[in-house]
PDB file of C-alpha atoms in Angstrom:
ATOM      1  CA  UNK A   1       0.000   0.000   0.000  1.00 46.00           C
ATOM      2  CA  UNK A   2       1.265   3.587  -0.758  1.00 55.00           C
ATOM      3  CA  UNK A   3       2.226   6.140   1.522  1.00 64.00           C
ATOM      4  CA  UNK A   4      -0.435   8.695   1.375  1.00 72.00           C
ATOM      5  CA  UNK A   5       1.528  11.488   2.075  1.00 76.00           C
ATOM      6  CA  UNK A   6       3.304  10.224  -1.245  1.00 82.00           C
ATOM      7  CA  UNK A   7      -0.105  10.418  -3.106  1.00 86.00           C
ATOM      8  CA  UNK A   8      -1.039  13.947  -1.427  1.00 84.00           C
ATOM      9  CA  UNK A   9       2.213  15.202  -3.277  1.00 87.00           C
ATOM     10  CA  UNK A  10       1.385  14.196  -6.355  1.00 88.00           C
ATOM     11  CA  UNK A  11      -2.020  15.221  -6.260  1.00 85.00           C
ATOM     12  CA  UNK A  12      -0.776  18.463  -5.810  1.00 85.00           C
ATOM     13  CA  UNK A  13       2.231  18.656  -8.107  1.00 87.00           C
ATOM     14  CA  UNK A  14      -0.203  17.125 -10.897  1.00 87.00           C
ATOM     15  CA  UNK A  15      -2.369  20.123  -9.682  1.00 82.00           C
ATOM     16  CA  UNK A  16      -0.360  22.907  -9.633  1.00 84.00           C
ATOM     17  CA  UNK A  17       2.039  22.105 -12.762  1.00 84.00           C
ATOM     18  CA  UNK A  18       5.173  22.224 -10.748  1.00 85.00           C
ATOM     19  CA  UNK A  19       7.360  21.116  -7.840  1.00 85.00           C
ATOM     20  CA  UNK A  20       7.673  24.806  -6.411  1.00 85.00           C
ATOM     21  CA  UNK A  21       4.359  25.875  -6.336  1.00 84.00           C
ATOM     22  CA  UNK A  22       3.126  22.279  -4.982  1.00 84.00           C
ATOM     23  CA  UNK A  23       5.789  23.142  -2.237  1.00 85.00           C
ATOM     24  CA  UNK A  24       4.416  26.576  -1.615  1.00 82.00           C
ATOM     25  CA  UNK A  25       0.857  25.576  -1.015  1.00 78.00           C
ATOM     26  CA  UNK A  26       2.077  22.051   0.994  1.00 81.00           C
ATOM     27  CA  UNK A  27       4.102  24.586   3.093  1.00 83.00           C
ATOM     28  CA  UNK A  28       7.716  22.835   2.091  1.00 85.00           C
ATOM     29  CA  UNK A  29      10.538  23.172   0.072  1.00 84.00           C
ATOM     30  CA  UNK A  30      10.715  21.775  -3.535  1.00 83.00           C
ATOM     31  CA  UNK A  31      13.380  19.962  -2.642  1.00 86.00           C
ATOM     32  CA  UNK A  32      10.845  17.906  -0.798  1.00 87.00           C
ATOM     33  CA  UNK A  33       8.249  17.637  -3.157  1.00 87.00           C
ATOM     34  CA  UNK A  34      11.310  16.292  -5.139  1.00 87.00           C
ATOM     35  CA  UNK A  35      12.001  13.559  -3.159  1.00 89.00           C
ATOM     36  CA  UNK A  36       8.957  12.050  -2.708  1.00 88.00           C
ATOM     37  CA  UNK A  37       7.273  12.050  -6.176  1.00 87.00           C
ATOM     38  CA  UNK A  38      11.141  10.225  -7.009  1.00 89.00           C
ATOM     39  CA  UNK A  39       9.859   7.947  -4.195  1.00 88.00           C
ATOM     40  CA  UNK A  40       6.579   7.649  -5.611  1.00 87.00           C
ATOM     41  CA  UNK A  41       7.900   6.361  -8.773  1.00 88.00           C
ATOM     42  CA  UNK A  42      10.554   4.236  -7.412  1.00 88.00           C
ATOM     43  CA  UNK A  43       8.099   2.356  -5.391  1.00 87.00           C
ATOM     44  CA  UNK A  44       5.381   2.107  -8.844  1.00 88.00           C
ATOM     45  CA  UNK A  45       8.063   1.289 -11.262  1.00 88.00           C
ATOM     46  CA  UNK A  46       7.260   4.103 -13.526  1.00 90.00           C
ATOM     47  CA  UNK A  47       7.539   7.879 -14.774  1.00 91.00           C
ATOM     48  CA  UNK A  48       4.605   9.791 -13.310  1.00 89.00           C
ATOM     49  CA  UNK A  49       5.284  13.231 -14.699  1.00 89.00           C
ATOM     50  CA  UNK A  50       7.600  14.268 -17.570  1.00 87.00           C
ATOM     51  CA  UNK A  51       9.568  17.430 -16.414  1.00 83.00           C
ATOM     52  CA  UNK A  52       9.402  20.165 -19.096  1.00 80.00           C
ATOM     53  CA  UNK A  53      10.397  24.248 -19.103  1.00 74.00           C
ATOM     54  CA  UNK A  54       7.249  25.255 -18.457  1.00 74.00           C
ATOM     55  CA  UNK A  55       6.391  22.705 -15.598  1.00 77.00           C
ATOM     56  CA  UNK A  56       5.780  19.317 -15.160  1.00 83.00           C
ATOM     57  CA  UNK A  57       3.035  17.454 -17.426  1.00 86.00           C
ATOM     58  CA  UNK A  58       1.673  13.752 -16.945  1.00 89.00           C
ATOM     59  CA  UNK A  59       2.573  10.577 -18.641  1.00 90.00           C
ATOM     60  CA  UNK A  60      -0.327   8.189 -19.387  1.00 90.00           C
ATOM     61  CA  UNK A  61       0.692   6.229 -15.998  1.00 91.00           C
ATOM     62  CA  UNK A  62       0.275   9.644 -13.952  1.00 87.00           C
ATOM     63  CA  UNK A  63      -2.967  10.684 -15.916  1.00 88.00           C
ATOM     64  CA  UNK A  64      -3.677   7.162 -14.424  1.00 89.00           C
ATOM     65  CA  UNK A  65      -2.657   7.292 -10.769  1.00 88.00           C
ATOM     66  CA  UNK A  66      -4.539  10.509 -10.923  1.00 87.00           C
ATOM     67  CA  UNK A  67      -7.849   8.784 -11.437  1.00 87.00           C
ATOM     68  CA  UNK A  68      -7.289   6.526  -8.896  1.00 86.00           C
ATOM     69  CA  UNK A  69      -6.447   9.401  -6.755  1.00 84.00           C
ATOM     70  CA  UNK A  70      -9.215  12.044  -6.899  1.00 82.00           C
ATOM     71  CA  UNK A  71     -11.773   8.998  -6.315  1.00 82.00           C
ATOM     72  CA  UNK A  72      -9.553   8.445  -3.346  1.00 80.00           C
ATOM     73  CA  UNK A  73      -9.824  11.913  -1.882  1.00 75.00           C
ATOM     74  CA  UNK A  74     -13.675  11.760  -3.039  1.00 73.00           C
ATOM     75  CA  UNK A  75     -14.209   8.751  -0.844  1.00 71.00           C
ATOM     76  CA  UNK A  76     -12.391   9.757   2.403  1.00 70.00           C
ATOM     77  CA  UNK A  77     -14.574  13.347   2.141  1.00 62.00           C
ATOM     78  CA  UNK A  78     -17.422  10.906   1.661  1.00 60.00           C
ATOM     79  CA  UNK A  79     -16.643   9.049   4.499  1.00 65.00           C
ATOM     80  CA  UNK A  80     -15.762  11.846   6.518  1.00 58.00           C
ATOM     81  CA  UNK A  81     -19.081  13.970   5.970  1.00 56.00           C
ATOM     82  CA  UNK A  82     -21.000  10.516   6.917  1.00 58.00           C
ATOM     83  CA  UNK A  83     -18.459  10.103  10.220  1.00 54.00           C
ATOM     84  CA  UNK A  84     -19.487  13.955  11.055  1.00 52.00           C
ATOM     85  CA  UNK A  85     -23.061  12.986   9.798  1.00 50.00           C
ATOM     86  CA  UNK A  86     -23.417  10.378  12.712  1.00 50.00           C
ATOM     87  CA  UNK A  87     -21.558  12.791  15.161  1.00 52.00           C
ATOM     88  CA  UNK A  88     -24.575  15.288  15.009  1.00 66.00           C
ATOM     89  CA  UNK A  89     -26.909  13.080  14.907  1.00 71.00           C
ATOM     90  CA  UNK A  90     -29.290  12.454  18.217  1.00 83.00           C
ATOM     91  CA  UNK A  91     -29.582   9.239  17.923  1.00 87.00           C
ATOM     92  CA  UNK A  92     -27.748   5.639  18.538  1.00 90.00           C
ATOM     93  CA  UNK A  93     -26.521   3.993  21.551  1.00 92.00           C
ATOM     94  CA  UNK A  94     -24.406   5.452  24.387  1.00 93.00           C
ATOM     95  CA  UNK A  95     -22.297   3.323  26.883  1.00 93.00           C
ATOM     96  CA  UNK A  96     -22.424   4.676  30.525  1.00 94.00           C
ATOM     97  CA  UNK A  97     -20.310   2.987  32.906  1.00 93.00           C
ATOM     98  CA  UNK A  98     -21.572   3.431  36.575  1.00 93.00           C
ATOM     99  CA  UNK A  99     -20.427   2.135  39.778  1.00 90.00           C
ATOM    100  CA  UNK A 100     -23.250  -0.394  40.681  1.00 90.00           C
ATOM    101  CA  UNK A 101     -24.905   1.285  43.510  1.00 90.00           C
ATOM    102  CA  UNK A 102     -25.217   4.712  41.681  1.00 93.00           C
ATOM    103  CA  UNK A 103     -26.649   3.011  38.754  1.00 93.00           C
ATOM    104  CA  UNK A 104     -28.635   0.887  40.421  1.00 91.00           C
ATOM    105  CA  UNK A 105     -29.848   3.308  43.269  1.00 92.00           C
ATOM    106  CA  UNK A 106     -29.432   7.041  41.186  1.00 95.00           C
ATOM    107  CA  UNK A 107     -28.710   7.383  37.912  1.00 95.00           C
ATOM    108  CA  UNK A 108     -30.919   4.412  36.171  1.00 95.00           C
ATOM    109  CA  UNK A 109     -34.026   5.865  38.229  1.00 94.00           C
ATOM    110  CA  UNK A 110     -33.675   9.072  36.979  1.00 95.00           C
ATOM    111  CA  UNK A 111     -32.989   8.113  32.957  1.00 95.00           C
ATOM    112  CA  UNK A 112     -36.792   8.208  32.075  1.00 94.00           C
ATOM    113  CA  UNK A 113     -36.905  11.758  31.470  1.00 93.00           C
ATOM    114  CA  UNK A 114     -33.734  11.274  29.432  1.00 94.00           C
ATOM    115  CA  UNK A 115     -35.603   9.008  27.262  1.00 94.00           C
ATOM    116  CA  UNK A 116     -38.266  11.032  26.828  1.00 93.00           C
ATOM    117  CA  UNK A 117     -36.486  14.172  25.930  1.00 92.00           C
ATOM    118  CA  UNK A 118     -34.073  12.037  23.573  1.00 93.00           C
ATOM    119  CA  UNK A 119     -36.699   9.225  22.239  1.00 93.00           C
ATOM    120  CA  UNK A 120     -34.039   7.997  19.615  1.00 93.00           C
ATOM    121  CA  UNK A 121     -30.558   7.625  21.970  1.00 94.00           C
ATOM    122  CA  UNK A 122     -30.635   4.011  23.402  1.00 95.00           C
ATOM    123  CA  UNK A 123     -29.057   3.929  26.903  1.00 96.00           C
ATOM    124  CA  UNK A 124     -26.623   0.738  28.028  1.00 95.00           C
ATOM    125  CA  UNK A 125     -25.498   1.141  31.431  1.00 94.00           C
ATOM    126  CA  UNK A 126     -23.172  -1.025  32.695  1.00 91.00           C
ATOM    127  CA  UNK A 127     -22.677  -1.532  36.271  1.00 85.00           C
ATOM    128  CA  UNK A 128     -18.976  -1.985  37.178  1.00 76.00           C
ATOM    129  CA  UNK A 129     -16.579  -1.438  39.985  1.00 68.00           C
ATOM    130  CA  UNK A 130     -13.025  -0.954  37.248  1.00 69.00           C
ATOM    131  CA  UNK A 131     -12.400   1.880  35.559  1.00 70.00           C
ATOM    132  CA  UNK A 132     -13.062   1.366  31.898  1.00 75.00           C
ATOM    133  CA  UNK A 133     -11.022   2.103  28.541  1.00 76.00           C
ATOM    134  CA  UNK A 134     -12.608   5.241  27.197  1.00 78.00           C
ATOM    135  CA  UNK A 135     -10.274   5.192  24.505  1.00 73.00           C
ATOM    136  CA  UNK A 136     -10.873   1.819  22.983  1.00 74.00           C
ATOM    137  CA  UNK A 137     -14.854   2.467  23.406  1.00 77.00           C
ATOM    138  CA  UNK A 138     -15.602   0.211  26.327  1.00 84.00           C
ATOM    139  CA  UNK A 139     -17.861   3.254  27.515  1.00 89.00           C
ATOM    140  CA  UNK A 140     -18.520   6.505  25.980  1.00 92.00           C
ATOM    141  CA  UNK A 141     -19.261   8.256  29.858  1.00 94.00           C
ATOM    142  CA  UNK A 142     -18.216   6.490  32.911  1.00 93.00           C
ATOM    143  CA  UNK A 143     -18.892   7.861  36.602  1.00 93.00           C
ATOM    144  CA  UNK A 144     -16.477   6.643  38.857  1.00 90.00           C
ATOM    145  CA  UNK A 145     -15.107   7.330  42.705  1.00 87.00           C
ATOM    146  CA  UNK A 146     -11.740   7.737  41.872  1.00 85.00           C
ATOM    147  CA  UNK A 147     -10.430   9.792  39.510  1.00 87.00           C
ATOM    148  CA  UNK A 148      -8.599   8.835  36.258  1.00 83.00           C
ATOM    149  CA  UNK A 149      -4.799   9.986  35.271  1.00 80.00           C
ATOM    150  CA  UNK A 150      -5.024   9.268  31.252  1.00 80.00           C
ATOM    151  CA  UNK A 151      -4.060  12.386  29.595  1.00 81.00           C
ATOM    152  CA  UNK A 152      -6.767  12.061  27.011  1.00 84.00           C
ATOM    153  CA  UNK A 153      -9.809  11.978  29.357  1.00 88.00           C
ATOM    154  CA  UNK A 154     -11.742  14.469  30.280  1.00 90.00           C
ATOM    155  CA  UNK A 155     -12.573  14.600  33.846  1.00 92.00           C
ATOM    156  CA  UNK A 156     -15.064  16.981  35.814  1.00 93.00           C
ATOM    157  CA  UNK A 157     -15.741  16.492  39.882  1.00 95.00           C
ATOM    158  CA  UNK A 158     -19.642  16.616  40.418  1.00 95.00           C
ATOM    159  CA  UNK A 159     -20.183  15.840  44.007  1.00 94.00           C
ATOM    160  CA  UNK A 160     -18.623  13.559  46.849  1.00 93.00           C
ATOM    161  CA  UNK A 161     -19.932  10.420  48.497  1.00 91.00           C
ATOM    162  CA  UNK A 162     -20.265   9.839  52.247  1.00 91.00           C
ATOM    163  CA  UNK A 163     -20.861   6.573  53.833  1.00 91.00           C
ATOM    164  CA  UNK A 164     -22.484   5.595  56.909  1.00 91.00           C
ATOM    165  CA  UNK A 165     -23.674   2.802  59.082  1.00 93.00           C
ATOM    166  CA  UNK A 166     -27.063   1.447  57.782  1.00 95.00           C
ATOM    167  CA  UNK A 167     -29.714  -1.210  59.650  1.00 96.00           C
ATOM    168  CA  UNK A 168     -33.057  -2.251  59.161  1.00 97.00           C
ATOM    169  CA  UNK A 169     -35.465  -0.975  62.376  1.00 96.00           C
ATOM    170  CA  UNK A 170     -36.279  -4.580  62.601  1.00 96.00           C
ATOM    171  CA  UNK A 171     -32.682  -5.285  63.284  1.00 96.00           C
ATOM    172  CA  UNK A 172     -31.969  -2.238  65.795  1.00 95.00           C
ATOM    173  CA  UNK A 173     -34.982  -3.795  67.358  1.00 95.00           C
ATOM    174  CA  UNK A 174     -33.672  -6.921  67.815  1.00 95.00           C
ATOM    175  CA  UNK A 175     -30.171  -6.286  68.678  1.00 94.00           C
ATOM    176  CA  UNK A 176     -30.452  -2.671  69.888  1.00 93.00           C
ATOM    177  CA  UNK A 177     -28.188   0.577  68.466  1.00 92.00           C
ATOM    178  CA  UNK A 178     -24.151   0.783  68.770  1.00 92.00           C
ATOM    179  CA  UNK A 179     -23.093   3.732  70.359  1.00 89.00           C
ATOM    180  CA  UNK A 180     -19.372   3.785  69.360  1.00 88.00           C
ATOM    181  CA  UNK A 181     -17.431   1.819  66.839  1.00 86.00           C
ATOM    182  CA  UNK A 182     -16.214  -0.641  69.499  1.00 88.00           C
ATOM    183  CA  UNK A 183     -20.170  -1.410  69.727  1.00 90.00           C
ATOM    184  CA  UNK A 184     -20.076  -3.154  66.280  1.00 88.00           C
ATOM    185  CA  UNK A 185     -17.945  -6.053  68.173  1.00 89.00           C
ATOM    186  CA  UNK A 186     -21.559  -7.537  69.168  1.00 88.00           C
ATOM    187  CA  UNK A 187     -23.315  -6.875  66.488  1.00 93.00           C
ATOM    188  CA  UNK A 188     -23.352  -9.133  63.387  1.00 95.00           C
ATOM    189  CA  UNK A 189     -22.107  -7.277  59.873  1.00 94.00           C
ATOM    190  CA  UNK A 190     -23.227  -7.711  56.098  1.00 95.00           C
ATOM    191  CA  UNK A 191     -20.915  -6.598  53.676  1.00 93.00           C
ATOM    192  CA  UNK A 192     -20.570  -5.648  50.248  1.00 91.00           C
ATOM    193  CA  UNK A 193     -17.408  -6.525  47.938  1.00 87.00           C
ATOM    194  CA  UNK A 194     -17.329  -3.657  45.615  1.00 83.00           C
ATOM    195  CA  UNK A 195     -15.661  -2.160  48.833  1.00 79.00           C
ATOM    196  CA  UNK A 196     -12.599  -3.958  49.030  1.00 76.00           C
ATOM    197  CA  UNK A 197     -10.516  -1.778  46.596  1.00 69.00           C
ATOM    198  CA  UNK A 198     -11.124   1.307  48.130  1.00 76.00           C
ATOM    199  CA  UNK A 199      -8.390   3.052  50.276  1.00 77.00           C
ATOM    200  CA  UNK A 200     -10.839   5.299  51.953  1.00 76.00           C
ATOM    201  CA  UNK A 201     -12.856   2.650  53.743  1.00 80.00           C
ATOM    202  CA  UNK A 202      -9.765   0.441  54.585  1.00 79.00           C
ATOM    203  CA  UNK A 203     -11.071   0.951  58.306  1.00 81.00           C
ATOM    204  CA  UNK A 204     -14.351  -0.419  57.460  1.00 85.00           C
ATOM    205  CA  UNK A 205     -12.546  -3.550  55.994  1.00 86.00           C
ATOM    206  CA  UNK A 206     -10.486  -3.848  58.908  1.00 86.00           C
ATOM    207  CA  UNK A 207     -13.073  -3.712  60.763  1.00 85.00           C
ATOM    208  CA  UNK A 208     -15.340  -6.230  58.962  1.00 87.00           C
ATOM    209  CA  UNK A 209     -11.595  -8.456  58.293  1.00 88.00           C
ATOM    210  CA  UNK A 210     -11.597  -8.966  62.282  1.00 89.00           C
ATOM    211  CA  UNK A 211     -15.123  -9.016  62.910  1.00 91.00           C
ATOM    212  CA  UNK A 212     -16.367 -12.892  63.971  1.00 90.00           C
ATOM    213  CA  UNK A 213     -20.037 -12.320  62.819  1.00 93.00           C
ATOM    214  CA  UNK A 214     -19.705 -11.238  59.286  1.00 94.00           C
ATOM    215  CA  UNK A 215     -22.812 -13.097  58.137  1.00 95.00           C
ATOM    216  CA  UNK A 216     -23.408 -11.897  54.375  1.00 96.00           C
ATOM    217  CA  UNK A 217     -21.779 -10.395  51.574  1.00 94.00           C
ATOM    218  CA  UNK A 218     -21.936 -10.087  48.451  1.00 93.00           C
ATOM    219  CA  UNK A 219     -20.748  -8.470  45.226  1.00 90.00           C
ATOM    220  CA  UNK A 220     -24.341  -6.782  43.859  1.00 91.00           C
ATOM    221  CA  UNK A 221     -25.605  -3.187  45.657  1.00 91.00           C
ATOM    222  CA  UNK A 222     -28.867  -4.609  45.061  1.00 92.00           C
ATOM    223  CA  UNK A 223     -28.471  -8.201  46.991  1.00 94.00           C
ATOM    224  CA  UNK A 224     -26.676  -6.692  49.685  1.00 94.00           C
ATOM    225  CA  UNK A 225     -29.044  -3.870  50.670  1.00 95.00           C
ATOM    226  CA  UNK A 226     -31.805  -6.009  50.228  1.00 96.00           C
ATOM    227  CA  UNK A 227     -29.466  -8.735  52.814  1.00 96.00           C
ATOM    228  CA  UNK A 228     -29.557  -5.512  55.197  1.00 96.00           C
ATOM    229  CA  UNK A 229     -33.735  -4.549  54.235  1.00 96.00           C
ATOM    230  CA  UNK A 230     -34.572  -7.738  55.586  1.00 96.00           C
ATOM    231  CA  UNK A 231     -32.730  -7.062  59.045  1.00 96.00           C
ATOM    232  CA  UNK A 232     -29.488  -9.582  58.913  1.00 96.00           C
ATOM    233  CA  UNK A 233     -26.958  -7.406  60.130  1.00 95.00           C
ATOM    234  CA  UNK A 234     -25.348  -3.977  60.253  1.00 95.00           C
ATOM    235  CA  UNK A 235     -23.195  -2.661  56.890  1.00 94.00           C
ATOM    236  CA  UNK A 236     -21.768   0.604  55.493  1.00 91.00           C
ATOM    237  CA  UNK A 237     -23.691   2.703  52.962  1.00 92.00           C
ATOM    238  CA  UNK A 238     -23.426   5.931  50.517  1.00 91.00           C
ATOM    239  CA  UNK A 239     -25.400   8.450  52.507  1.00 91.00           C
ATOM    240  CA  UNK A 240     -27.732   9.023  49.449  1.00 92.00           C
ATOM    241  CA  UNK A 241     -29.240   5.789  50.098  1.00 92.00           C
ATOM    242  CA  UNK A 242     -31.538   7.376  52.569  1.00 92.00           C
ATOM    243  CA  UNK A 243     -33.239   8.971  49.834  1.00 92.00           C
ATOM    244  CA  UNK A 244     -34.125   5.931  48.290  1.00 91.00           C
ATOM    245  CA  UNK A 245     -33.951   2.950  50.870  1.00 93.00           C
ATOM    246  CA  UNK A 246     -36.174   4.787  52.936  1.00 93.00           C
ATOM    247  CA  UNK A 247     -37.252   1.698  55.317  1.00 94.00           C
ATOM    248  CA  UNK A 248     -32.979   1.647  56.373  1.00 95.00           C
ATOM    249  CA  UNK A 249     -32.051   4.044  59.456  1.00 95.00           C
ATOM    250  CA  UNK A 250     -28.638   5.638  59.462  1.00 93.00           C
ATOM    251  CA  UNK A 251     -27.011   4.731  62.604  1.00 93.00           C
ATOM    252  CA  UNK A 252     -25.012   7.403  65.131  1.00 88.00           C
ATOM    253  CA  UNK A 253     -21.894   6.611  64.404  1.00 86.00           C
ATOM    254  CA  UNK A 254     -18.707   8.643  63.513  1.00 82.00           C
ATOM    255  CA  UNK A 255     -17.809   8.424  59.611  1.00 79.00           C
ATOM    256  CA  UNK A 256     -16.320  12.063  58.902  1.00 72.00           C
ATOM    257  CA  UNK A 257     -13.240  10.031  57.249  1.00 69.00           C
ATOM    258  CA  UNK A 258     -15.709   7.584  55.059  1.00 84.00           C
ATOM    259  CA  UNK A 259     -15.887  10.131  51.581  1.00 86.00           C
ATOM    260  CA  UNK A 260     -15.171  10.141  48.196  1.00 88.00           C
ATOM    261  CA  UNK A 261     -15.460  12.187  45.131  1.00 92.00           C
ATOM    262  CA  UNK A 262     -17.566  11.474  42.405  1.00 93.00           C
ATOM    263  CA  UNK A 263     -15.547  12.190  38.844  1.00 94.00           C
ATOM    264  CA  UNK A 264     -17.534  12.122  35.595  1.00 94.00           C
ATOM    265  CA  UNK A 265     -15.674  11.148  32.554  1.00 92.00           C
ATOM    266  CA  UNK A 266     -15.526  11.424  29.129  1.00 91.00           C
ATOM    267  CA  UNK A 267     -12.723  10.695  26.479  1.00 87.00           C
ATOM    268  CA  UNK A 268     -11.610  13.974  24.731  1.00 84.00           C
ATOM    269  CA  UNK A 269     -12.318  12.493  21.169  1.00 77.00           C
ATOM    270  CA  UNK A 270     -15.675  11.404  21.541  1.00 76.00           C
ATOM    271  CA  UNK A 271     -17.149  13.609  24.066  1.00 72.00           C
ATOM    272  CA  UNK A 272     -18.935  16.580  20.968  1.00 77.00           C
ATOM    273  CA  UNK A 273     -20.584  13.753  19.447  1.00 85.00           C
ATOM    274  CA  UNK A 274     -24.094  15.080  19.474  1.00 88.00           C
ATOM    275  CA  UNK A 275     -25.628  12.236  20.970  1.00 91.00           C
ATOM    276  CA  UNK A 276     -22.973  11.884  24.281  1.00 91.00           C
ATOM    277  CA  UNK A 277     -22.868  15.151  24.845  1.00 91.00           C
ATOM    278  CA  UNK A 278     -26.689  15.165  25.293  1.00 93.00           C
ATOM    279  CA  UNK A 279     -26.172  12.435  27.864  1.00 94.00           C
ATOM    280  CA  UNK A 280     -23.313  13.675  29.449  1.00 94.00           C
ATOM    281  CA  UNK A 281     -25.386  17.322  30.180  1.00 93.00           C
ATOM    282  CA  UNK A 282     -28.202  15.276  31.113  1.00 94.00           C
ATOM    283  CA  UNK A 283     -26.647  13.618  34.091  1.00 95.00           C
ATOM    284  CA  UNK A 284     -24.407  16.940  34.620  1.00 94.00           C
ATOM    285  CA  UNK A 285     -27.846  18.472  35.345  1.00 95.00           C
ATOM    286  CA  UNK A 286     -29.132  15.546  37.464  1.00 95.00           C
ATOM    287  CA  UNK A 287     -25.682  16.067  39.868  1.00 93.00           C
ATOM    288  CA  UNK A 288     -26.526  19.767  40.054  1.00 95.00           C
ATOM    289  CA  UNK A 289     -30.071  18.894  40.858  1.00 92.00           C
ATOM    290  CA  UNK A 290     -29.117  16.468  43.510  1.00 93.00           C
ATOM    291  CA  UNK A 291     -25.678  17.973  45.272  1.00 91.00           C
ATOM    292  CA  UNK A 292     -26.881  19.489  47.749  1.00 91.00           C
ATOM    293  CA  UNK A 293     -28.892  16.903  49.328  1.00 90.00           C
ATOM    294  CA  UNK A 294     -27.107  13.570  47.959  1.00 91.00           C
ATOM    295  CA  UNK A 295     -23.500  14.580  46.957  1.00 90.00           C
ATOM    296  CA  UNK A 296     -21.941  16.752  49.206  1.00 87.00           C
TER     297      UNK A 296
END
């Protein structure tokens, strides 16, 4: 296959007439231009232009590689008008990925009115604890508790998660209320897995590592608050779950050093496409909505 810088100089010599005023409007010297329409022909095995006083004129092989050419350039500005086509567009699929408790608990509750506004944009949210490739299109938007370091993301803080300690009344009834963290020693614990890779509640896996009644966990937001719904044990929430587990009581204990920031995420290529950026304000307005009372 030929270099297409090759073919972009001889499109332009064949043009222009001539090596020096291909050169001025490439922005290079004719020595240059030189060189790589004697590449050119090297690598074909034949005379593209035949250099006379007045410029240079085609052979029947350049007249030719011309042809072949100018369809060239007509298809990539075909293909590049349908890419920018399906850029505006407002329609087709967009990837979110969502820690599973915000998607599960937030975001996918509040997507109706999305779908309403946006009738033709499909939605597939994917609940998931890793941080994504954004480059290679594993997501086009992920929301994530830790933020990302990739040069070629862009990366905006929208509010900050606090935990707490959670129980079912039922359970408090049972078992009655700690009053300090040394309290949770008696009291039996449910946990959930999509905790263990986070720094910032290390003490609440310390504390669940050395606990002798850890009686449930599991790796889905939706199993384990439904394990602490039904009054098993005690286990550590986002604060914003009071908003919508409203039969769960948040218990009195300290958790000022249980936070972390929420980052929304987009990669820098992708993120004007019509149809992401309408899903990417949409949720931007659903954090502004909510800061106050959820994420801060």
């Amino acid at each position: 296959m030929q270099n297409w810088d090759d073919l972009r100089y001889f499109l332009m010599v064949a043009r222009t007439g001539s090596f020096s005023a291909a050169a001025d409007s490439l922005s290079v010297n004719g020595s240059t231009v030189g060189r790589r329409i004697d590449h050119l022909e090297q690598n074909l095995g034949c005379k593209l232009f035949d250099r006379q006083r007045h410029g240079m004129t085609l052979t029947p092989d350049g007249r030719r590689l011309l042809d072949h050419v100018q369809q060239m350039e007509k298809s990539a500005a075909e293909l590049h008008q349908m890419a920018k086509g399906a850029d505006e567009a407002l329609n087709g699929w967009v990837k979110i990925s969502v820690t599973d408790g915000l998607g599960s608990f937030w975001l996918t509750p509040n997507l109706a009115g999305f779908q309403k506004a946006y009738p033709k944009i499909s939605l597939d949210v994917m609940s998931e604890g890793h941080m994504v490739d954004l480059s290679n299109r594993e997501a086009d938007i992920a929301i994530r508790l830790k933020e990302p370091t990739q040069p070629d993301l862009k990366v905006k803080r929208v509010g900050v998660v606090k935990f707490h300690v959670f129980a079912a009344p039922s359970y408090i009834d049972q078992f009655g209320q700690p009053k300090n963290w040394g309290d949770l020693a008696g009291h039996k614990i449910v946990d959930y897995l999509g905790y263990k890779e986070s720094k910032v509640l290390s003490l609440w896996q310390e504390t669940v590592k050395n606990h002798d009644q850890v009686v449930f966990q599991s790796n889905s937001a939706m199993g384990f608050v439904s394990a602490l719904r039904s009054g098993m044990g005690l286990g550590m929430l986002p604060r914003f779950y009071s908003h919508t587990v409203t039969d769960l009581m948040i218990l009195d204990l300290p958790c000022d050093l249980f936070e972390m920031p929420i980052y929304l995420v987009t990669h820098e290529q992708t993120s004007q496409t019509a149809r992401i950026q309408a899903v990417k304000e949409y949720i931007l307005n659903l954090f502004d909505r909510d800061r106050r009372a959820w994420f801060s």
